[in-house]
mmCIF file of C-alpha atoms in Angstrom:
data_model
loop_
_atom_site.group_PDB
_atom_site.id
_atom_site.type_symbol
_atom_site.label_atom_id
_atom_site.label_comp_id
_atom_site.label_asym_id
_atom_site.label_seq_id
_atom_site.Cartn_x
_atom_site.Cartn_y
_atom_site.Cartn_z
ATOM 1 C CA MET A 1421 -36.260 -26.233 214.488
ATOM 2 C CA SER A 1422 -38.568 -24.268 211.823
ATOM 3 C CA ASP A 1423 -39.790 -20.516 213.112
ATOM 4 C CA PRO A 1424 -40.590 -17.676 210.457
ATOM 5 C CA TRP A 1425 -38.468 -15.243 212.472
ATOM 6 C CA ILE A 1426 -35.270 -17.479 212.793
ATOM 7 C CA ARG A 1427 -32.625 -18.555 210.199
ATOM 8 C CA ARG A 1428 -30.156 -21.204 210.604
ATOM 9 C CA PHE A 1429 -27.369 -20.767 207.407
ATOM 10 C CA ARG A 1430 -25.379 -23.433 208.931
ATOM 11 C CA PRO A 1431 -26.566 -25.618 212.192
ATOM 12 C CA ARG A 1432 -23.968 -26.638 214.492
ATOM 13 C CA PRO A 1433 -25.394 -28.670 217.129
ATOM 14 C CA GLU A 1434 -21.689 -29.167 218.582
ATOM 15 C CA ALA A 1435 -21.321 -25.111 219.081
ATOM 16 C CA ALA A 1436 -20.848 -24.115 222.750
ATOM 17 C CA VAL A 1437 -22.384 -20.791 221.720
ATOM 18 C CA ARG A 1438 -25.544 -19.333 219.539
ATOM 19 C CA LEU A 1439 -24.816 -15.787 217.995
ATOM 20 C CA VAL A 1440 -28.284 -14.382 217.359
ATOM 21 C CA CYS A 1441 -27.725 -11.722 214.951
ATOM 22 C CA PHE A 1442 -30.212 -8.539 214.276
ATOM 23 C CA PRO A 1443 -30.586 -6.753 210.676
ATOM 24 C CA HIS A 1444 -30.472 -2.896 209.981
ATOM 25 C CA ALA A 1445 -33.572 -0.757 208.879
ATOM 26 C CA GLY A 1446 -34.591 -2.315 206.019
ATOM 27 C CA GLY A 1447 -32.417 -5.490 205.998
ATOM 28 C CA SER A 1448 -32.961 -9.024 206.132
ATOM 29 C CA ALA A 1449 -31.651 -12.207 207.746
ATOM 30 C CA SER A 1450 -29.560 -12.926 204.685
ATOM 31 C CA TYR A 1451 -27.307 -10.277 205.465
ATOM 32 C CA TYR A 1452 -25.547 -12.177 208.010
ATOM 33 C CA HIS A 1453 -25.094 -15.242 205.820
ATOM 34 C CA PRO A 1454 -21.357 -14.211 205.041
ATOM 35 C CA LEU A 1455 -20.769 -14.094 208.890
ATOM 36 C CA ALA A 1456 -22.412 -17.690 209.408
ATOM 37 C CA GLN A 1457 -19.741 -18.753 207.167
ATOM 38 C CA SER A 1458 -16.836 -17.052 209.160
ATOM 39 C CA PRO A 1459 -13.952 -19.512 209.590
ATOM 40 C CA THR A 1460 -12.929 -17.440 212.787
ATOM 41 C CA LEU A 1461 -16.428 -18.223 214.285
ATOM 42 C CA LEU A 1462 -16.582 -21.978 213.331
ATOM 43 C CA PRO A 1463 -17.162 -24.173 214.950
ATOM 44 C CA ASP A 1464 -17.277 -23.240 218.251
ATOM 45 C CA THR A 1465 -20.226 -20.779 217.520
ATOM 46 C CA GLU A 1466 -23.651 -21.217 215.410
ATOM 47 C CA VAL A 1467 -25.178 -18.099 213.877
ATOM 48 C CA LEU A 1468 -28.953 -17.164 213.885
ATOM 49 C CA ALA A 1469 -29.918 -14.551 212.032
ATOM 50 C CA VAL A 1470 -33.552 -12.789 212.818
ATOM 51 C CA GLN A 1471 -35.832 -12.234 209.904
ATOM 52 C CA TYR A 1472 -38.397 -9.197 210.514
ATOM 53 C CA PRO A 1473 -41.969 -9.412 208.592
ATOM 54 C CA GLY A 1474 -42.277 -7.518 205.278
ATOM 55 C CA ARG A 1475 -39.357 -9.082 203.556
ATOM 56 C CA GLN A 1476 -38.124 -11.728 201.161
ATOM 57 C CA ASP A 1477 -39.992 -14.770 202.743
ATOM 58 C CA ARG A 1478 -41.988 -12.976 204.504
ATOM 59 C CA ARG A 1479 -42.589 -10.000 202.397
ATOM 60 C CA ARG A 1480 -46.744 -10.566 202.375
ATOM 61 C CA GLU A 1481 -46.606 -10.385 206.391
ATOM 62 C CA ARG A 1482 -47.974 -7.432 208.289
ATOM 63 C CA LEU A 1483 -45.082 -4.579 209.136
ATOM 64 C CA LEU A 1484 -44.431 -4.212 213.056
ATOM 65 C CA ASP A 1485 -45.094 -0.626 214.298
ATOM 66 C CA GLY A 1486 -42.389 -0.112 216.426
ATOM 67 C CA ILE A 1487 -39.230 -1.433 218.443
ATOM 68 C CA PRO A 1488 -41.447 -2.847 221.430
ATOM 69 C CA GLU A 1489 -43.653 -4.902 219.598
ATOM 70 C CA MET A 1490 -41.046 -6.276 217.273
ATOM 71 C CA ALA A 1491 -38.518 -7.175 220.425
ATOM 72 C CA ASP A 1492 -41.575 -8.652 222.322
ATOM 73 C CA LEU A 1493 -42.091 -11.243 219.480
ATOM 74 C CA ILE A 1494 -38.533 -12.045 219.028
ATOM 75 C CA THR A 1495 -37.755 -12.679 222.710
ATOM 76 C CA GLU A 1496 -40.886 -15.355 222.317
ATOM 77 C CA ALA A 1497 -39.361 -16.464 219.016
ATOM 78 C CA LEU A 1498 -35.989 -17.236 220.933
ATOM 79 C CA ALA A 1499 -37.367 -19.362 223.780
ATOM 80 C CA PRO A 1500 -36.925 -22.740 222.109
ATOM 81 C CA TYR A 1501 -33.199 -21.596 221.434
ATOM 82 C CA ASP A 1502 -32.407 -20.623 224.932
ATOM 83 C CA ASP A 1503 -31.740 -24.541 226.281
ATOM 84 C CA ASP A 1504 -28.362 -25.776 227.035
ATOM 85 C CA ARG A 1505 -26.203 -23.633 225.276
ATOM 86 C CA PRO A 1506 -25.890 -19.599 226.082
ATOM 87 C CA LEU A 1507 -27.032 -17.026 223.568
ATOM 88 C CA ALA A 1508 -24.944 -13.868 222.410
ATOM 89 C CA PHE A 1509 -26.470 -11.120 220.732
ATOM 90 C CA PHE A 1510 -25.103 -9.180 217.464
ATOM 91 C CA GLY A 1511 -27.075 -6.148 216.256
ATOM 92 C CA HIS A 1512 -26.328 -3.057 213.739
ATOM 93 C CA SER A 1513 -27.982 -0.101 213.809
ATOM 94 C CA MET A 1514 -31.582 -0.512 214.328
ATOM 95 C CA GLY A 1515 -30.249 -3.954 215.008
ATOM 96 C CA ALA A 1516 -28.547 -2.901 218.047
ATOM 97 C CA VAL A 1517 -31.652 -1.197 219.790
ATOM 98 C CA LEU A 1518 -33.678 -4.533 219.013
ATOM 99 C CA ALA A 1519 -30.633 -6.884 220.332
ATOM 100 C CA PHE A 1520 -30.724 -4.609 223.361
ATOM 101 C CA GLU A 1521 -34.254 -4.537 224.140
ATOM 102 C CA VAL A 1522 -34.397 -8.248 223.700
ATOM 103 C CA ALA A 1523 -31.465 -8.807 226.540
ATOM 104 C CA GLN A 1524 -33.449 -6.415 228.383
ATOM 105 C CA ARG A 1525 -36.744 -8.642 228.580
ATOM 106 C CA LEU A 1526 -34.420 -11.866 229.076
ATOM 107 C CA SER A 1527 -32.522 -10.310 232.048
ATOM 108 C CA ALA A 1528 -36.010 -10.638 233.774
ATOM 109 C CA ARG A 1529 -35.492 -14.095 233.937
ATOM 110 C CA PRO A 1530 -32.648 -15.694 236.030
ATOM 111 C CA GLY A 1531 -29.392 -16.553 234.125
ATOM 112 C CA GLY A 1532 -31.396 -15.328 231.288
ATOM 113 C CA GLU A 1533 -29.099 -12.453 229.804
ATOM 114 C CA PRO A 1534 -27.245 -13.181 226.682
ATOM 115 C CA CYS A 1535 -23.345 -14.026 227.025
ATOM 116 C CA GLY A 1536 -22.549 -11.064 225.104
ATOM 117 C CA LEU A 1537 -24.145 -8.140 223.666
ATOM 118 C CA PHE A 1538 -22.235 -6.567 220.344
ATOM 119 C CA VAL A 1539 -23.688 -3.276 219.119
ATOM 120 C CA SER A 1540 -22.623 -2.007 216.146
ATOM 121 C CA GLY A 1541 -23.207 1.626 214.257
ATOM 122 C CA ARG A 1542 -25.929 2.714 216.961
ATOM 123 C CA ARG A 1543 -25.745 5.338 219.535
ATOM 124 C CA ALA A 1544 -26.310 4.473 223.094
ATOM 125 C CA PRO A 1545 -30.327 3.862 223.584
ATOM 126 C CA SER A 1546 -30.175 6.484 226.458
ATOM 127 C CA LEU A 1547 -29.716 9.330 223.720
ATOM 128 C CA TYR A 1548 -32.648 10.045 222.158
ATOM 129 C CA ARG A 1549 -32.787 12.287 219.272
ATOM 130 C CA ARG A 1550 -35.923 12.030 216.897
ATOM 131 C CA GLY A 1551 -35.229 11.310 213.369
ATOM 132 C CA THR A 1552 -36.932 12.481 210.272
ATOM 133 C CA VAL A 1553 -35.778 10.153 207.425
ATOM 134 C CA HIS A 1554 -39.079 8.312 207.618
ATOM 135 C CA LEU A 1555 -40.982 11.292 206.494
ATOM 136 C CA LEU A 1556 -38.690 12.035 203.204
ATOM 137 C CA SER A 1557 -40.040 11.458 199.800
ATOM 138 C CA ASP A 1558 -39.651 8.600 198.211
ATOM 139 C CA ALA A 1559 -36.938 10.046 196.011
ATOM 140 C CA GLU A 1560 -35.184 11.392 199.120
ATOM 141 C CA LEU A 1561 -35.354 7.956 200.816
ATOM 142 C CA VAL A 1562 -33.683 6.283 198.062
ATOM 143 C CA GLY A 1563 -30.923 9.109 198.096
ATOM 144 C CA GLU A 1564 -30.423 8.462 201.869
ATOM 145 C CA LEU A 1565 -29.829 4.681 201.344
ATOM 146 C CA ARG A 1566 -27.461 5.389 198.506
ATOM 147 C CA ARG A 1567 -25.526 7.380 201.103
ATOM 148 C CA ALA A 1568 -25.490 4.799 203.550
ATOM 149 C CA GLY A 1569 -24.405 2.172 201.256
ATOM 150 C CA GLY A 1570 -26.117 -1.036 203.092
ATOM 151 C CA THR A 1571 -28.415 -1.601 199.972
ATOM 152 C CA ASP A 1572 -27.231 -3.287 197.065
ATOM 153 C CA PRO A 1573 -27.332 -0.391 194.212
ATOM 154 C CA ARG A 1574 -29.177 -2.758 191.676
ATOM 155 C CA PHE A 1575 -32.215 -2.630 193.957
ATOM 156 C CA LEU A 1576 -32.204 0.747 194.281
ATOM 157 C CA ASP A 1577 -32.148 1.189 190.292
ATOM 158 C CA ASP A 1578 -34.985 -1.148 189.611
ATOM 159 C CA GLU A 1579 -38.506 0.269 189.870
ATOM 160 C CA GLU A 1580 -40.308 -2.792 190.606
ATOM 161 C CA LEU A 1581 -38.091 -3.784 193.384
ATOM 162 C CA LEU A 1582 -37.996 -0.650 194.791
ATOM 163 C CA ALA A 1583 -41.837 -0.466 195.121
ATOM 164 C CA ASP A 1584 -41.529 -3.521 197.581
ATOM 165 C CA ILE A 1585 -38.256 -1.907 199.463
ATOM 166 C CA ILE A 1586 -39.516 1.548 200.235
ATOM 167 C CA PRO A 1587 -42.584 0.536 202.483
ATOM 168 C CA VAL A 1588 -40.554 -1.806 204.624
ATOM 169 C CA VAL A 1589 -37.633 0.888 204.605
ATOM 170 C CA ARG A 1590 -39.720 3.663 205.618
ATOM 171 C CA ASN A 1591 -41.854 1.280 208.135
ATOM 172 C CA ASP A 1592 -38.121 0.478 209.786
ATOM 173 C CA TYR A 1593 -36.885 4.166 210.207
ATOM 174 C CA ARG A 1594 -40.211 4.828 211.411
ATOM 175 C CA ALA A 1595 -40.034 2.553 214.214
ATOM 176 C CA ILE A 1596 -36.349 3.281 215.081
ATOM 177 C CA GLU A 1597 -36.558 7.477 214.756
ATOM 178 C CA LEU A 1598 -39.450 7.030 217.160
ATOM 179 C CA TYR A 1599 -37.990 4.801 219.854
ATOM 180 C CA GLN A 1600 -37.212 5.787 223.258
ATOM 181 C CA TRP A 1601 -35.832 3.838 225.572
ATOM 182 C CA THR A 1602 -37.495 3.814 228.994
ATOM 183 C CA PRO A 1603 -35.003 3.832 231.911
ATOM 184 C CA ALA A 1604 -34.256 0.311 233.180
ATOM 185 C CA PRO A 1605 -31.308 -0.937 235.439
ATOM 186 C CA PRO A 1606 -28.277 -1.942 233.236
ATOM 187 C CA LEU A 1607 -27.713 -5.343 232.082
ATOM 188 C CA ASN A 1608 -25.009 -7.458 233.460
ATOM 189 C CA CYS A 1609 -23.716 -9.294 230.387
ATOM 190 C CA PRO A 1610 -20.488 -7.778 228.548
ATOM 191 C CA ILE A 1611 -21.295 -5.004 225.547
ATOM 192 C CA THR A 1612 -18.788 -4.764 222.933
ATOM 193 C CA ALA A 1613 -19.860 -1.423 220.560
ATOM 194 C CA LEU A 1614 -18.419 -1.548 217.106
ATOM 195 C CA VAL A 1615 -18.424 1.283 215.003
ATOM 196 C CA GLY A 1616 -16.980 2.707 211.753
ATOM 197 C CA ASP A 1617 -14.601 5.964 212.354
ATOM 198 C CA ARG A 1618 -16.754 7.809 209.574
ATOM 199 C CA ASP A 1619 -19.998 6.818 210.460
ATOM 200 C CA PRO A 1620 -22.275 10.064 210.562
ATOM 201 C CA GLN A 1621 -24.899 8.423 212.175
ATOM 202 C CA ALA A 1622 -22.769 7.290 215.136
ATOM 203 C CA PRO A 1623 -20.534 9.575 216.634
ATOM 204 C CA LEU A 1624 -17.767 7.863 218.813
ATOM 205 C CA ASP A 1625 -18.978 10.031 221.929
ATOM 206 C CA ASP A 1626 -22.183 8.570 221.335
ATOM 207 C CA VAL A 1627 -21.220 4.829 221.000
ATOM 208 C CA GLU A 1628 -18.791 5.007 223.950
ATOM 209 C CA ALA A 1629 -22.429 6.026 226.123
ATOM 210 C CA TRP A 1630 -23.226 2.272 225.616
ATOM 211 C CA ARG A 1631 -21.037 1.757 228.573
ATOM 212 C CA LYS A 1632 -23.658 3.119 230.990
ATOM 213 C CA HIS A 1633 -25.947 0.065 230.238
ATOM 214 C CA THR A 1634 -24.067 -2.508 231.642
ATOM 215 C CA ASP A 1635 -22.491 -3.256 235.076
ATOM 216 C CA GLY A 1636 -20.384 -5.805 233.021
ATOM 217 C CA PRO A 1637 -17.251 -5.318 231.178
ATOM 218 C CA PHE A 1638 -17.334 -2.666 228.086
ATOM 219 C CA GLY A 1639 -15.155 -2.710 224.954
ATOM 220 C CA LEU A 1640 -15.381 -0.320 222.124
ATOM 221 C CA GLU A 1641 -13.991 -1.559 218.688
ATOM 222 C CA VAL A 1642 -13.377 1.346 215.686
ATOM 223 C CA PHE A 1643 -13.046 0.468 212.322
ATOM 224 C CA SER A 1644 -12.264 2.276 208.982
ATOM 225 C CA GLY A 1645 -15.285 2.878 207.051
ATOM 226 C CA GLY A 1646 -19.054 4.656 207.545
ATOM 227 C CA HIS A 1647 -21.966 3.023 208.523
ATOM 228 C CA PHE A 1648 -21.939 -0.043 206.836
ATOM 229 C CA TYR A 1649 -17.765 -0.428 207.905
ATOM 230 C CA LEU A 1650 -18.389 -4.245 208.535
ATOM 231 C CA ASN A 1651 -19.170 -4.699 204.885
ATOM 232 C CA THR A 1652 -15.054 -4.510 204.311
ATOM 233 C CA HIS A 1653 -14.305 -5.757 208.012
ATOM 234 C CA GLN A 1654 -15.947 -9.271 208.248
ATOM 235 C CA ARG A 1655 -13.330 -10.921 209.359
ATOM 236 C CA GLY A 1656 -12.323 -8.206 211.578
ATOM 237 C CA VAL A 1657 -15.622 -7.842 213.017
ATOM 238 C CA ALA A 1658 -16.061 -11.748 213.596
ATOM 239 C CA ASP A 1659 -12.329 -11.873 215.566
ATOM 240 C CA VAL A 1660 -13.848 -9.491 217.753
ATOM 241 C CA ILE A 1661 -16.956 -11.463 218.372
ATOM 242 C CA SER A 1662 -15.479 -14.669 218.930
ATOM 243 C CA GLU A 1663 -12.456 -13.139 221.257
ATOM 244 C CA ALA A 1664 -15.164 -11.730 223.578
ATOM 245 C CA LEU A 1665 -17.348 -14.612 223.435
ATOM 246 C CA SER A 1666 -14.950 -17.096 224.667
ATOM 247 C CA ALA A 1667 -14.758 -15.186 227.885
ATOM 248 C CA GLY A 1668 -18.414 -14.084 228.194
ATOM 249 C CA ALA A 1669 -19.636 -17.979 227.590
ATOM 250 C CA ARG A 1670 -17.593 -18.991 230.845
ATOM 251 C CA ARG A 1671 -19.034 -16.341 232.589
ATOM 252 C CA HIS A 1672 -22.605 -17.009 231.323
ATOM 253 C CA ALA A 1673 -22.643 -20.510 232.099
ATOM 254 C CA THR A 1674 -21.260 -19.846 235.821
ATOM 255 C CA ALA A 1675 -24.000 -17.359 236.284
ATOM 256 C CA ARG A 1676 -26.706 -19.849 234.894
ATOM 257 C CA GLY A 1677 -25.462 -22.740 237.498
ATOM 258 C CA ASN A 1678 -25.309 -20.262 240.482
ATOM 259 C CA ALA A 1679 -28.930 -19.309 239.620
ATOM 260 C CA ARG A 1680 -30.475 -22.713 239.672
#
């Protein structure tokens, strides 16, 4: 399959589950390349990563205005992949919200929900707090990126690269900071929330509130570190995903069989 939205770093046609990864604000699909190589996930899980417009090979495309539009288009892009194998979603920060919104859209289809939803470094969508990072000056925005730690410092020191990065980051921050969840029934799929114990953007109580967004099992995993704790805990994150999917895939297969 060839689609501008989806990257397959290591195709695994024999894998039982496809794990779709959603990047953070300003992030790209390549952020999840190391996860796709994880020996913990192979060979049972094929990792796909979403590539948002405006970055890397899609840098000349129009930036999207908000989370709902992005979620609609990603849902469409995932249709060819929702065939004989269940999907699971992993999203970090803004990506956690997008993964959740896509899961909600799929829940309208019989057996369409993912077999597992992993939400990282983000408060529950029911807890709205309007942010102002997107209103900062360019210099202040670069400072915010340095503090968060998710961007290669070499990029932030290169004026030519910054000229490409800043509009994308500002647009993504605007999208997530203005996002407001439209109340809807809880999902049925398991939700696992992951967070760093020193993440200023995702206090533990706010992360635990994801529990309210599913009638299925809920798990909380706390790692040492800040907002980008997963940069140094990739093996631990992969272990959490693998353990949860082994049970979730069986439940999902049973639900889809009953829906037909």
